[in-house]
One Martini backbone bead per residue (centre of mass of N, CA, C, O) as a GRO file, in nm:
protein
  232
    1UNK     BB    1   9.506 -12.890   0.769
    2UNK     BB    2   9.743 -12.674   0.935
    3UNK     BB    3   9.970 -12.428   0.896
    4UNK     BB    4  10.215 -12.275   1.003
    5UNK     BB    5  10.400 -12.001   0.950
    6UNK     BB    6  10.673 -12.154   0.947
    7UNK     BB    7  10.593 -12.384   0.748
    8UNK     BB    8  10.505 -12.200   0.512
    9UNK     BB    9  10.780 -12.064   0.470
   10UNK     BB   10  10.939 -12.327   0.411
   11UNK     BB   11  10.773 -12.414   0.162
   12UNK     BB   12  10.832 -12.163  -0.014
   13UNK     BB   13  11.141 -12.189  -0.014
   14UNK     BB   14  11.157 -12.472  -0.148
   15UNK     BB   15  11.005 -12.396  -0.408
   16UNK     BB   16  11.197 -12.167  -0.502
   17UNK     BB   17  11.456 -12.346  -0.507
   18UNK     BB   18  11.357 -12.552  -0.718
   19UNK     BB   19  11.302 -12.344  -0.946
   20UNK     BB   20  11.595 -12.239  -0.963
   21UNK     BB   21  11.733 -12.512  -1.037
   22UNK     BB   22  11.576 -12.560  -1.301
   23UNK     BB   23  11.672 -12.304  -1.443
   24UNK     BB   24  11.980 -12.370  -1.429
   25UNK     BB   25  11.967 -12.636  -1.590
   26UNK     BB   26  11.857 -12.517  -1.858
   27UNK     BB   27  12.093 -12.318  -1.904
   28UNK     BB   28  12.317 -12.535  -1.919
   29UNK     BB   29  12.203 -12.696  -2.159
   30UNK     BB   30  12.203 -12.453  -2.355
   31UNK     BB   31  12.514 -12.402  -2.337
   32UNK     BB   32  12.604 -12.709  -2.428
   33UNK     BB   33  12.478 -12.665  -2.692
   34UNK     BB   34  12.506 -12.661  -3.006
   35UNK     BB   35  12.468 -12.424  -3.246
   36UNK     BB   36  12.315 -12.607  -3.460
   37UNK     BB   37  12.080 -12.686  -3.237
   38UNK     BB   38  11.995 -12.417  -3.216
   39UNK     BB   39  11.743 -12.214  -3.230
   40UNK     BB   40  11.637 -11.992  -3.433
   41UNK     BB   41  11.581 -11.678  -3.448
   42UNK     BB   42  11.311 -11.493  -3.483
   43UNK     BB   43  11.228 -11.269  -3.723
   44UNK     BB   44  11.098 -10.981  -3.724
   45UNK     BB   45  10.904 -10.803  -3.897
   46UNK     BB   46  10.948 -10.527  -4.075
   47UNK     BB   47  10.843 -10.216  -4.042
   48UNK     BB   48  10.674 -10.033  -4.286
   49UNK     BB   49  10.663  -9.720  -4.360
   50UNK     BB   50  10.460  -9.512  -4.484
   51UNK     BB   51  10.458  -9.311  -4.743
   52UNK     BB   52  10.457  -8.993  -4.800
   53UNK     BB   53  10.313  -8.778  -4.981
   54UNK     BB   54  10.414  -8.579  -5.210
   55UNK     BB   55  10.452  -8.269  -5.274
   56UNK     BB   56  10.374  -8.049  -5.486
   57UNK     BB   57  10.508  -7.869  -5.711
   58UNK     BB   58  10.577  -7.564  -5.776
   59UNK     BB   59  10.469  -7.338  -5.975
   60UNK     BB   60  10.557  -7.143  -6.203
   61UNK     BB   61  10.561  -6.825  -6.248
   62UNK     BB   62  10.281  -6.647  -6.386
   63UNK     BB   63  10.215  -6.372  -6.637
   64UNK     BB   64   9.904  -6.267  -6.793
   65UNK     BB   65  10.013  -5.941  -6.781
   66UNK     BB   66  10.031  -5.699  -6.973
   67UNK     BB   67  10.218  -5.403  -7.055
   68UNK     BB   68   9.976  -5.172  -7.095
   69UNK     BB   69   9.719  -4.945  -7.096
   70UNK     BB   70   9.554  -5.138  -6.871
   71UNK     BB   71   9.739  -5.189  -6.630
   72UNK     BB   72   9.686  -4.955  -6.433
   73UNK     BB   73   9.371  -4.975  -6.403
   74UNK     BB   74   9.365  -5.270  -6.303
   75UNK     BB   75   9.534  -5.224  -6.050
   76UNK     BB   76   9.345  -5.006  -5.926
   77UNK     BB   77   9.091  -5.182  -5.901
   78UNK     BB   78   9.212  -5.407  -5.725
   79UNK     BB   79   9.301  -5.219  -5.494
   80UNK     BB   80   9.025  -5.105  -5.426
   81UNK     BB   81   8.887  -5.379  -5.357
   82UNK     BB   82   9.085  -5.442  -5.127
   83UNK     BB   83   9.052  -5.185  -4.947
   84UNK     BB   84   8.706  -5.224  -4.978
   85UNK     BB   85   8.602  -5.519  -4.894
   86UNK     BB   86   8.400  -5.448  -4.653
   87UNK     BB   87   8.200  -5.310  -4.857
   88UNK     BB   88   8.183  -5.514  -5.105
   89UNK     BB   89   8.195  -5.819  -5.034
   90UNK     BB   90   8.454  -5.966  -5.156
   91UNK     BB   91   8.653  -6.175  -5.284
   92UNK     BB   92   8.965  -6.214  -5.325
   93UNK     BB   93   9.178  -6.052  -5.579
   94UNK     BB   94   9.371  -6.016  -5.853
   95UNK     BB   95   9.489  -5.856  -6.128
   96UNK     BB   96   9.520  -6.114  -6.294
   97UNK     BB   97   9.229  -6.217  -6.257
   98UNK     BB   98   9.092  -5.969  -6.380
   99UNK     BB   99   9.218  -5.981  -6.658
  100UNK     BB  100   9.113  -6.265  -6.734
  101UNK     BB  101   8.812  -6.181  -6.710
  102UNK     BB  102   8.819  -5.952  -6.933
  103UNK     BB  103   8.931  -6.167  -7.174
  104UNK     BB  104   8.712  -6.347  -7.165
  105UNK     BB  105   8.456  -6.514  -7.363
  106UNK     BB  106   8.314  -6.476  -7.083
  107UNK     BB  107   8.123  -6.432  -6.806
  108UNK     BB  108   8.244  -6.425  -6.510
  109UNK     BB  109   8.203  -6.440  -6.179
  110UNK     BB  110   8.380  -6.202  -6.103
  111UNK     BB  111   8.257  -5.992  -6.301
  112UNK     BB  112   7.963  -6.014  -6.210
  113UNK     BB  113   8.002  -5.948  -5.906
  114UNK     BB  114   8.141  -5.676  -5.943
  115UNK     BB  115   7.904  -5.533  -6.087
  116UNK     BB  116   7.684  -5.583  -5.881
  117UNK     BB  117   7.817  -5.424  -5.652
  118UNK     BB  118   7.871  -5.149  -5.788
  119UNK     BB  119   7.584  -5.094  -5.888
  120UNK     BB  120   7.443  -5.122  -5.614
  121UNK     BB  121   7.593  -4.881  -5.480
  122UNK     BB  122   7.500  -4.665  -5.691
  123UNK     BB  123   7.172  -4.736  -5.629
  124UNK     BB  124   7.151  -4.654  -5.359
  125UNK     BB  125   6.960  -4.446  -5.157
  126UNK     BB  126   7.213  -4.303  -5.014
  127UNK     BB  127   7.254  -4.181  -5.275
  128UNK     BB  128   7.299  -3.870  -5.430
  129UNK     BB  129   7.016  -3.832  -5.638
  130UNK     BB  130   6.780  -3.716  -5.861
  131UNK     BB  131   6.684  -4.025  -5.960
  132UNK     BB  132   6.579  -4.215  -5.722
  133UNK     BB  133   6.331  -4.380  -5.812
  134UNK     BB  134   6.447  -4.514  -6.061
  135UNK     BB  135   6.696  -4.631  -5.914
  136UNK     BB  136   6.537  -4.804  -5.709
  137UNK     BB  137   6.419  -4.990  -5.923
  138UNK     BB  138   6.686  -5.097  -6.019
  139UNK     BB  139   6.783  -5.211  -5.750
  140UNK     BB  140   6.549  -5.426  -5.726
  141UNK     BB  141   6.624  -5.562  -6.025
  142UNK     BB  142   6.897  -5.652  -5.946
  143UNK     BB  143   7.086  -5.910  -6.121
  144UNK     BB  144   7.238  -6.168  -6.303
  145UNK     BB  145   7.039  -6.087  -6.559
  146UNK     BB  146   7.012  -5.744  -6.544
  147UNK     BB  147   7.289  -5.586  -6.519
  148UNK     BB  148   7.359  -5.504  -6.818
  149UNK     BB  149   7.107  -5.324  -6.866
  150UNK     BB  150   7.143  -5.140  -6.620
  151UNK     BB  151   7.418  -5.040  -6.704
  152UNK     BB  152   7.334  -4.901  -6.966
  153UNK     BB  153   7.132  -4.702  -6.831
  154UNK     BB  154   7.330  -4.574  -6.638
  155UNK     BB  155   7.525  -4.458  -6.854
  156UNK     BB  156   7.316  -4.280  -6.994
  157UNK     BB  157   7.241  -4.105  -6.733
  158UNK     BB  158   7.574  -4.027  -6.702
  159UNK     BB  159   7.676  -3.860  -6.957
  160UNK     BB  160   7.693  -3.566  -6.837
  161UNK     BB  161   7.971  -3.650  -6.666
  162UNK     BB  162   8.194  -3.707  -6.896
  163UNK     BB  163   8.342  -3.426  -6.918
  164UNK     BB  164   8.530  -3.493  -6.650
  165UNK     BB  165   8.673  -3.685  -6.817
  166UNK     BB  166   8.878  -3.837  -7.001
  167UNK     BB  167   8.897  -3.864  -7.335
  168UNK     BB  168   8.947  -4.170  -7.353
  169UNK     BB  169   8.725  -4.258  -7.156
  170UNK     BB  170   8.491  -4.115  -7.302
  171UNK     BB  171   8.518  -4.274  -7.564
  172UNK     BB  172   8.476  -4.558  -7.446
  173UNK     BB  173   8.192  -4.509  -7.323
  174UNK     BB  174   8.040  -4.430  -7.581
  175UNK     BB  175   8.104  -4.696  -7.725
  176UNK     BB  176   7.971  -4.881  -7.511
  177UNK     BB  177   7.683  -4.773  -7.529
  178UNK     BB  178   7.643  -4.837  -7.831
  179UNK     BB  179   7.701  -5.139  -7.808
  180UNK     BB  180   7.477  -5.216  -7.582
  181UNK     BB  181   7.226  -5.164  -7.769
  182UNK     BB  182   7.306  -5.451  -7.951
  183UNK     BB  183   7.507  -5.577  -7.751
  184UNK     BB  184   7.695  -5.747  -7.541
  185UNK     BB  185   7.927  -5.734  -7.294
  186UNK     BB  186   8.131  -5.961  -7.387
  187UNK     BB  187   8.205  -5.797  -7.672
  188UNK     BB  188   8.377  -5.621  -7.533
  189UNK     BB  189   8.649  -5.461  -7.480
  190UNK     BB  190   8.882  -5.399  -7.240
  191UNK     BB  191   8.875  -5.088  -7.247
  192UNK     BB  192   8.567  -5.060  -7.195
  193UNK     BB  193   8.552  -5.220  -6.931
  194UNK     BB  194   8.746  -5.042  -6.770
  195UNK     BB  195   8.588  -4.776  -6.802
  196UNK     BB  196   8.338  -4.874  -6.651
  197UNK     BB  197   8.475  -4.942  -6.380
  198UNK     BB  198   8.576  -4.653  -6.326
  199UNK     BB  199   8.299  -4.518  -6.305
  200UNK     BB  200   8.192  -4.693  -6.073
  201UNK     BB  201   8.425  -4.631  -5.876
  202UNK     BB  202   8.381  -4.324  -5.861
  203UNK     BB  203   8.094  -4.349  -5.742
  204UNK     BB  204   8.167  -4.523  -5.488
  205UNK     BB  205   8.346  -4.295  -5.355
  206UNK     BB  206   8.053  -4.152  -5.256
  207UNK     BB  207   8.001  -4.348  -5.049
  208UNK     BB  208   7.954  -4.344  -4.716
  209UNK     BB  209   8.135  -4.594  -4.642
  210UNK     BB  210   8.385  -4.503  -4.800
  211UNK     BB  211   8.427  -4.230  -4.669
  212UNK     BB  212   8.461  -4.342  -4.382
  213UNK     BB  213   8.707  -4.522  -4.448
  214UNK     BB  214   8.891  -4.291  -4.540
  215UNK     BB  215   8.886  -4.128  -4.277
  216UNK     BB  216   8.998  -4.354  -4.095
  217UNK     BB  217   9.265  -4.383  -4.248
  218UNK     BB  218   9.366  -4.095  -4.195
  219UNK     BB  219   9.360  -4.109  -3.888
  220UNK     BB  220   9.554  -4.346  -3.856
  221UNK     BB  221   9.791  -4.203  -3.998
  222UNK     BB  222   9.811  -3.965  -3.804
  223UNK     BB  223   9.872  -4.133  -3.550
  224UNK     BB  224  10.133  -4.254  -3.656
  225UNK     BB  225  10.281  -3.986  -3.711
  226UNK     BB  226  10.261  -3.880  -3.423
  227UNK     BB  227  10.412  -4.113  -3.281
  228UNK     BB  228  10.673  -4.083  -3.444
  229UNK     BB  229  10.737  -3.787  -3.362
  230UNK     BB  230  10.754  -3.841  -3.054
  231UNK     BB  231  11.002  -4.036  -3.072
  232UNK     BB  232  11.190  -3.802  -3.193
   0.00000   0.00000   0.00000
């Protein structure tokens, strides 16, 4: 059989009313029940947030870079490599890192890569040299195994220009050349190593890319000075 809409509405109303009465009865029984008989509320376990690992404490600043005769040249070499990093294509390093590499008992990666880059730029065909053919052969043979011998030969070929250098640097270079004839680079003292790097750096200063970078730097500085003067 079928309910009419009016009968269906009455049936739903009676059902809802009965449900409401049942709910009120249960609430009344719960309110009249002694506290001791009431079920204890279950405590939900407290979520413990995992502790974040503590950051390591910063190491105290250390400087294993003594202020002696090589301090200035080492700083100058590190600054030069930083200024022309786009030409040298070397990873950045500090003067402290360079000093530690120079006094290390073995040839470090930093020192080897630095010499490879500087020697390579000195031997590039773009450099204006009288002995281009011989130097081009050296350039092609330059690698991580041959660089110290090519460095020795390069220093021998450039001895004629040592007269323009300072007496102390000239003395160190001549001693380094004599030493490299029988011993390896690693056994050189730091003064000789620094003198060698200075000679290579002076030569790289004449490289076309370095000259261009220096000119651009001067132009940029002039533009800054000009804009500053106009503001005044």
